[in-house]
Structures are given as C-alpha cells and as structure tokens.
Amino acid sequence: MLASLPAGRLFALGLGFAAMALAPGVLVAQTQLPPVQFNPHTPEQQEAAATRPVFEFHSGFWVNLHHVLYEQARLRQQKPTNRGGDAAAPGAAANRERAAANSADWNAAVNFYISEMADRDLLFDTRMMEINNRLAQLEACVDLSGRSDPDCTSSLDHDLVQALERAAPVYRERWWAEDDRANRAWIAAVAPLVRQMGKPLAEKLSEIYHAQWPRGTILVDVAVYGGPLGAYTTLDPLHITISSTDRRNQGLAGFEILFHEASHALAGAVQQQIIRDCRAANKPIPRDLWHALLFYTTGALVKQLLEKSAAPGSAGYTPYAVRNELYARGWQDYQRVLERYWQPYLDGKTEFEQALAQLVAGL
C-alpha cells in the first residue's frame, strides 16, 4: 500500500521496508507487513516482535535548521565542530557561512545561537534535548509560532522561535533542498542493510545486554550536522539524531553507528553492573568504559554479520571505533580489557557478570 507522507518524512519500517519513491515536495514510502503475523498471546512470538528493529527515519526541516545554526555559531566562535575528525567543518559548512554573510536575517539567527546555544551540549543539556524533541514533532509545520496552524505552536522560548523563523526562508531558498537530498540518500543507503541484517543484530544485542529491544518505532532524525561526534541519542523518549554528511557515518559504518546509537537504550544493565563491581572492588568508576563497550560490541557483531553476508564492501570490515581511532584517544586500556575479557563473553565462553567483573578488575 502506498502512503503519502509530509515532505521531508520517510518511514523505513525495519524488515517491513520495501521501497521508496521521491517526487517534488512529496515523499512516498511503500511498506508491507512482516511475513509473520505475531500473536501477542504467544511468548515466543512476543519476543520475536520485540526484537524486530523498526526505525522511523526523518529528514525534518526544523531539526536540520537547528543543527545547522548550532554548527554555524560554533564555527564563528572557532569552537570545534569535528565533522569526520576534521578540526573545522568541510566545504559545505564553510560555503554556507560565506554565502550567508549578506543576509541580515541569517546573521541575526546565528548571532542568537552564538549567545544562547553554542556553549550548550546537544546531548547533555536538558534544554537542547527538549528543543530537538519538540522540533522533531513539528517538521511538517510552516512556522513554529502557530500563525499558520494552532497545532504548530511550539511553546519554545520566544527568542529561539524568532531566530528559527527569521533564518527559515534563507535556509529554504539556499540550502534545504541539497541538505534534504543528502539526508534521503543516506536513508536510502542504510535501509537495505537494516532490512538484510537488522533483525539478527537486534536479537544478538538484546541477548548480550540482557535487555529487551525497544518496543514500537525508534525515531531517527537524519540531519546534515549531528554534533561533534556525528550522532547522538537521547532517552525518554528514545530519539537518535545522526549526520548524513559526516564522513564517519558513510556506507557500512552508517549501519553500525545506527545500531550503536540504538544500543544506548539497552545499556542500563551494563552501566549498573560496572558500578556495582567498582564499588565492590573499592575502585573509582571508570569514565566511558560502558560507552567503549557499546562501540566494541556493535562493531564486533557487525563485522561478524558482514563476514557471513555478501554485502558490498563487507570483506575485511573495520569497526567504527578502530577506523576512527577512538581507542587511541584515551581508551587504550579499555580496548585491552575488552579484547581480553569481553570478547570471550561475546563468543559465549563466559557469563555476563563474570565478564564485567573481569573488565573492572583488569583496569
């Protein structure tokens, strides 16, 4: 069945994603039911339904504008933006900066972001989290103040709404079409990989972390800028924001980082067990050990899946954390203990609690 969706919106429903067609101003997604109808009264089928990865991809105008303005503000302040490991943003962002120099409305919006937003963390700042979540809900709105439709009243800070609405016509005219195409191309590239390998990967991740895969759909906003790390995830509600243009997120690495981000919803048991083991051993809780473990796990599982598949470029796949030298930037000890104590757990040779206790003891 063909379903017409608002411009900029795409539903890629996990294993049910079939095809997509793009037309000017309209995005059409073709979906189909999974081959098995799950009976909610059967425990085995409940579990299968719970682990089926269902990602809801969006290329939303307001989320993209918000992140572009944030990046531009940091560029003007000479703060790191770090697209794909570069100290400064590549040509697209720099050209956007030069081209907009003669736009008073654009400059006013960037200046507001310099004064109010650029020093805030996209992931850990509660206000930034709320802004991103709300803008995602309003992607089909022409404005954010409710002038065109009362349902588009954002209830965000007046000055923020004013900045976004001033910048919106400039962004629509000069860059949105190109940015939207980049986002849709990224979605089109990753969706077949989700369909091909997503289900076994989600099942294995749930098993490893002793956690149920998130029920329902996982909201994924695809934007040209996804923060200094190229992607980030906020919880309650679960919301992934990922860059379509960051060099670290291209090809098979895009598939890996999508599932790495989704794994943040599964990490509770790992974090709590590490804390318990550290307290029992009277050791300080190691910063980012749990995050390094997530990178290691998803990378190892994706590499294993690719070795069994015929996906283009899958031979000799290098996991994200290794390719981008994350372990060389202060995580060397984490890599050592993960390879020595966590890998045997992934191989089924040790138990969850034992592996985590060994990780902590080995640091």
XYZ file of C-alpha atoms in Angstrom:
363
model
C 0.000 0.000 0.000
C 1.321 3.464 -0.877
C 1.091 6.088 1.840
C 1.699 9.769 1.131
C 3.743 11.450 3.848
C 4.642 15.080 4.534
C 7.643 16.378 2.649
C 10.869 15.555 4.443
C 9.476 12.486 6.184
C 10.296 8.868 5.481
C 9.175 5.737 7.247
C 11.593 2.823 6.890
C 9.898 0.152 8.954
C 12.659 -2.304 9.718
C 12.068 -5.596 7.963
C 8.812 -4.219 6.538
C 10.560 -1.563 4.467
C 10.047 -2.377 0.825
C 10.756 0.568 -1.449
C 10.569 4.323 -1.704
C 9.884 6.860 -4.401
C 10.627 10.565 -4.323
C 8.625 13.282 -6.040
C 8.888 17.071 -5.784
C 7.503 18.120 -2.423
C 6.194 14.629 -1.629
C 7.888 11.607 -0.125
C 6.136 8.295 -0.701
C 7.039 5.179 1.254
C 5.847 1.721 0.361
C 5.529 -0.606 3.315
C 4.349 -4.139 3.810
C 3.507 -6.252 6.816
C 6.194 -8.596 8.126
C 5.854 -12.105 6.687
C 4.681 -13.443 10.068
C 1.735 -12.042 11.979
C 2.745 -12.122 15.636
C 0.219 -13.417 18.139
C 0.525 -11.275 21.277
C -0.589 -14.205 23.414
C 2.366 -16.395 22.395
C 5.525 -15.651 24.447
C 7.894 -16.777 21.704
C 6.233 -14.528 19.131
C 6.080 -11.658 21.593
C 9.835 -11.903 21.986
C 10.358 -12.025 18.219
C 8.176 -8.959 17.724
C 10.015 -7.096 20.473
C 13.406 -7.607 18.849
C 12.389 -6.651 15.296
C 14.226 -3.351 14.631
C 11.805 -0.676 13.467
C 13.434 2.648 12.699
C 11.350 5.670 11.711
C 13.617 7.880 9.618
C 13.004 11.597 9.182
C 14.637 14.380 7.214
C 12.992 17.237 9.064
C 13.351 20.896 8.123
C 13.369 22.379 11.629
C 15.706 19.785 13.156
C 18.153 20.350 10.303
C 17.949 24.142 10.575
C 18.514 23.973 14.342
C 21.650 21.865 13.919
C 22.990 23.967 11.032
C 22.623 27.162 13.071
C 24.295 25.469 16.030
C 27.211 24.417 13.842
C 27.493 27.865 12.259
C 27.538 29.536 15.679
C 30.373 27.279 16.810
C 32.283 27.916 13.587
C 32.098 31.667 14.110
C 33.292 31.202 17.674
C 36.071 28.930 16.397
C 34.780 26.123 18.584
C 35.338 22.538 17.411
C 32.577 21.109 15.235
C 34.537 17.990 14.212
C 32.868 16.558 11.138
C 34.561 13.277 10.444
C 37.603 14.080 12.531
C 38.373 17.454 10.980
C 39.178 20.373 13.268
C 36.785 22.506 11.219
C 33.756 21.706 9.116
C 34.405 20.788 5.476
C 33.487 22.821 2.417
C 29.696 22.656 2.650
C 29.502 24.351 6.038
C 32.204 26.891 5.196
C 30.431 27.800 1.939
C 27.177 28.217 3.853
C 28.977 30.660 6.138
C 30.369 32.738 3.248
C 27.172 32.700 1.205
C 25.050 33.915 4.091
C 27.284 36.846 5.010
C 24.951 39.286 3.232
C 21.757 38.022 4.911
C 20.732 40.064 7.937
C 18.114 37.513 8.963
C 20.560 34.609 8.804
C 23.241 36.509 10.665
C 20.765 37.507 13.357
C 19.818 33.862 13.874
C 23.458 32.761 14.002
C 24.216 35.525 16.494
C 21.372 34.324 18.705
C 22.805 30.808 18.602
C 26.236 32.210 19.457
C 24.902 33.936 22.548
C 22.397 31.315 23.703
C 23.139 27.912 22.162
C 26.738 27.376 21.074
C 28.026 26.706 24.591
C 25.308 24.163 25.303
C 25.831 20.435 24.793
C 23.416 18.841 22.319
C 23.308 15.618 24.316
C 23.622 16.508 27.988
C 21.871 19.875 28.162
C 18.215 19.359 29.095
C 17.070 22.420 27.187
C 18.801 21.292 23.974
C 17.243 17.846 24.345
C 13.777 19.378 24.711
C 14.300 21.667 21.713
C 15.366 18.802 19.458
C 12.455 16.608 20.547
C 9.922 19.384 20.009
C 11.276 20.420 16.614
C 11.078 16.794 15.511
C 7.359 16.844 16.295
C 6.831 19.975 14.187
C 8.670 19.045 10.997
C 5.557 19.479 8.820
C 4.834 22.981 10.190
C 5.455 26.097 8.113
C 6.170 28.116 11.243
C 6.733 27.478 14.945
C 4.555 30.219 16.415
C 1.164 28.832 15.410
C 0.311 31.546 12.880
C -0.460 29.067 10.111
C -1.901 26.349 12.351
C -2.579 26.374 16.108
C -1.145 22.856 16.291
C 2.214 24.348 15.220
C 2.529 26.432 18.369
C 5.875 25.151 19.606
C 5.794 26.598 23.144
C 9.571 27.013 22.812
C 11.283 30.186 24.002
C 10.083 33.212 22.059
C 13.595 34.365 21.093
C 14.501 30.898 19.802
C 11.326 30.694 17.716
C 12.002 34.150 16.332
C 15.578 33.194 15.378
C 14.493 29.989 13.653
C 11.652 31.690 11.787
C 13.950 34.502 10.600
C 16.502 32.007 9.307
C 13.941 29.634 7.763
C 13.341 31.483 4.432
C 17.099 31.794 3.825
C 17.676 28.129 4.591
C 14.747 27.015 2.409
C 15.944 29.083 -0.524
C 19.656 28.345 -0.400
C 20.436 25.007 1.234
C 17.460 22.925 2.325
C 16.914 21.116 -0.992
C 20.549 19.990 -1.092
C 20.595 19.021 2.589
C 17.331 17.093 2.251
C 18.699 15.187 -0.742
C 21.793 14.232 1.266
C 19.624 13.006 4.134
C 17.381 10.951 1.866
C 20.356 9.436 0.083
C 21.779 8.327 3.446
C 18.447 6.778 4.424
C 18.194 5.003 1.068
C 21.677 3.541 1.590
C 21.174 2.291 5.153
C 17.607 0.960 4.838
C 18.507 -2.166 2.800
C 21.186 -3.041 5.370
C 18.627 -2.738 8.172
C 16.300 -4.978 6.210
C 19.023 -7.536 5.469
C 20.859 -7.741 8.802
C 18.878 -5.721 11.325
C 16.836 -8.490 12.888
C 19.712 -10.842 13.843
C 21.784 -7.882 15.041
C 18.976 -6.539 17.241
C 18.341 -10.016 18.679
C 22.023 -10.522 19.483
C 22.377 -7.082 21.078
C 19.336 -7.724 23.261
C 20.757 -11.079 24.316
C 24.193 -9.669 25.119
C 22.914 -6.730 27.171
C 20.179 -8.702 28.947
C 17.689 -6.096 27.786
C 14.605 -6.098 25.596
C 14.873 -4.315 22.269
C 12.793 -1.095 22.361
C 9.160 -1.694 21.534
C 7.491 0.322 18.820
C 9.424 2.539 16.436
C 12.754 4.227 17.094
C 12.746 7.833 15.920
C 15.811 8.679 13.812
C 16.288 12.274 12.679
C 18.803 12.446 9.852
C 20.486 15.857 9.623
C 23.449 17.311 7.769
C 25.124 18.019 11.106
C 24.806 15.648 14.049
C 27.065 17.256 16.623
C 30.814 16.864 17.169
C 30.570 13.066 17.258
C 28.381 12.796 14.170
C 25.427 11.285 16.057
C 23.840 11.310 19.497
C 20.933 9.664 21.283
C 18.615 10.930 23.977
C 16.297 8.739 26.024
C 12.727 9.088 27.272
C 11.673 9.359 24.527
C 14.283 7.423 22.552
C 15.474 9.776 19.805
C 18.516 9.286 17.564
C 19.995 12.219 15.653
C 22.590 11.260 13.052
C 24.537 13.168 10.413
C 24.102 12.179 6.781
C 27.233 14.030 5.662
C 29.720 13.155 8.388
C 32.437 11.049 6.777
C 32.405 8.664 9.731
C 28.788 7.658 9.033
C 29.026 6.563 5.421
C 28.454 3.127 3.913
C 28.548 0.147 6.233
C 29.748 2.381 9.065
C 26.389 4.165 8.891
C 24.631 0.879 9.583
C 26.957 0.184 12.508
C 26.583 3.621 14.081
C 22.784 3.440 13.760
C 22.736 0.276 15.873
C 25.380 1.640 18.220
C 23.107 4.598 18.920
C 20.091 2.320 19.404
C 22.166 0.285 21.873
C 22.139 3.229 24.268
C 18.602 2.145 25.132
C 19.969 -1.278 26.164
C 22.951 -0.151 28.240
C 21.322 0.123 31.665
C 22.274 -3.318 32.939
C 25.892 -2.871 31.780
C 26.246 0.501 33.479
C 24.741 -0.708 36.737
C 26.873 -3.854 36.853
C 30.061 -1.842 36.240
C 29.107 0.493 39.097
C 28.434 -2.454 41.424
C 31.715 -4.142 40.541
C 33.677 -0.926 41.044
C 32.131 -0.348 44.452
C 32.743 -3.937 45.476
C 36.405 -3.599 44.458
C 36.681 -0.128 46.021
C 37.702 1.290 42.646
C 36.712 4.598 41.004
C 34.057 4.154 38.339
C 35.928 4.335 35.005
C 34.630 7.103 32.797
C 33.271 5.934 29.438
C 34.031 2.242 29.954
C 30.392 1.401 29.270
C 30.455 3.569 26.126
C 33.635 1.957 24.850
C 31.964 -1.399 25.498
C 28.977 -0.374 23.343
C 31.262 0.643 20.469
C 33.268 -2.563 20.787
C 30.193 -4.796 20.918
C 28.324 -3.337 17.957
C 31.491 -3.238 15.880
C 32.353 -6.856 16.642
C 28.838 -8.080 15.866
C 28.530 -6.092 12.637
C 31.909 -7.416 11.482
C 30.753 -10.948 12.258
C 27.469 -10.469 10.377
C 29.217 -8.960 7.373
C 31.611 -11.874 7.181
C 28.586 -14.122 6.713
C 26.900 -11.841 4.183
C 27.573 -10.821 0.619
C 27.117 -7.095 1.254
C 29.328 -4.910 -0.995
C 32.478 -3.828 0.829
C 31.919 -6.272 3.676
C 35.202 -8.140 3.274
C 37.707 -7.035 5.894
C 35.328 -4.562 7.511
C 36.980 -2.348 10.138
C 34.691 -1.494 13.079
C 33.854 2.160 13.675
C 35.899 2.607 16.860
C 39.025 1.165 15.267
C 38.608 3.029 11.983
C 38.190 6.349 13.795
C 40.941 5.644 16.365
C 38.694 6.035 19.404
C 40.833 3.639 21.410
C 43.928 5.711 20.640
C 42.389 8.768 22.324
C 42.436 7.662 25.929
C 40.629 4.327 25.589
C 43.734 2.137 25.161
C 43.209 0.376 28.496
C 39.553 -0.159 27.672
C 40.445 -1.818 24.375
C 42.894 -4.110 26.149
C 40.390 -5.387 28.729
C 37.541 -5.559 26.219
C 39.580 -7.792 23.950
C 40.756 -9.945 26.850
C 37.583 -10.270 28.952
C 34.550 -9.050 26.987
C 35.280 -10.791 23.693
C 35.085 -14.247 25.352
C 31.609 -13.276 26.587
C 30.599 -12.311 23.036
C 31.931 -15.703 21.950
C 29.757 -17.459 24.538
C 32.658 -18.630 26.701
C 31.917 -16.659 29.889
C 28.895 -15.198 31.669
C 27.720 -11.583 31.713
C 28.519 -10.804 35.352
C 31.855 -12.626 35.225
C 32.978 -10.755 32.116
C 32.118 -7.354 33.570
C 33.806 -8.167 36.885
C 36.939 -9.171 34.993
C 36.803 -5.933 32.978
C 36.786 -3.856 36.139
C 39.460 -5.966 37.841
C 41.689 -5.762 34.767
C 41.851 -1.966 34.688
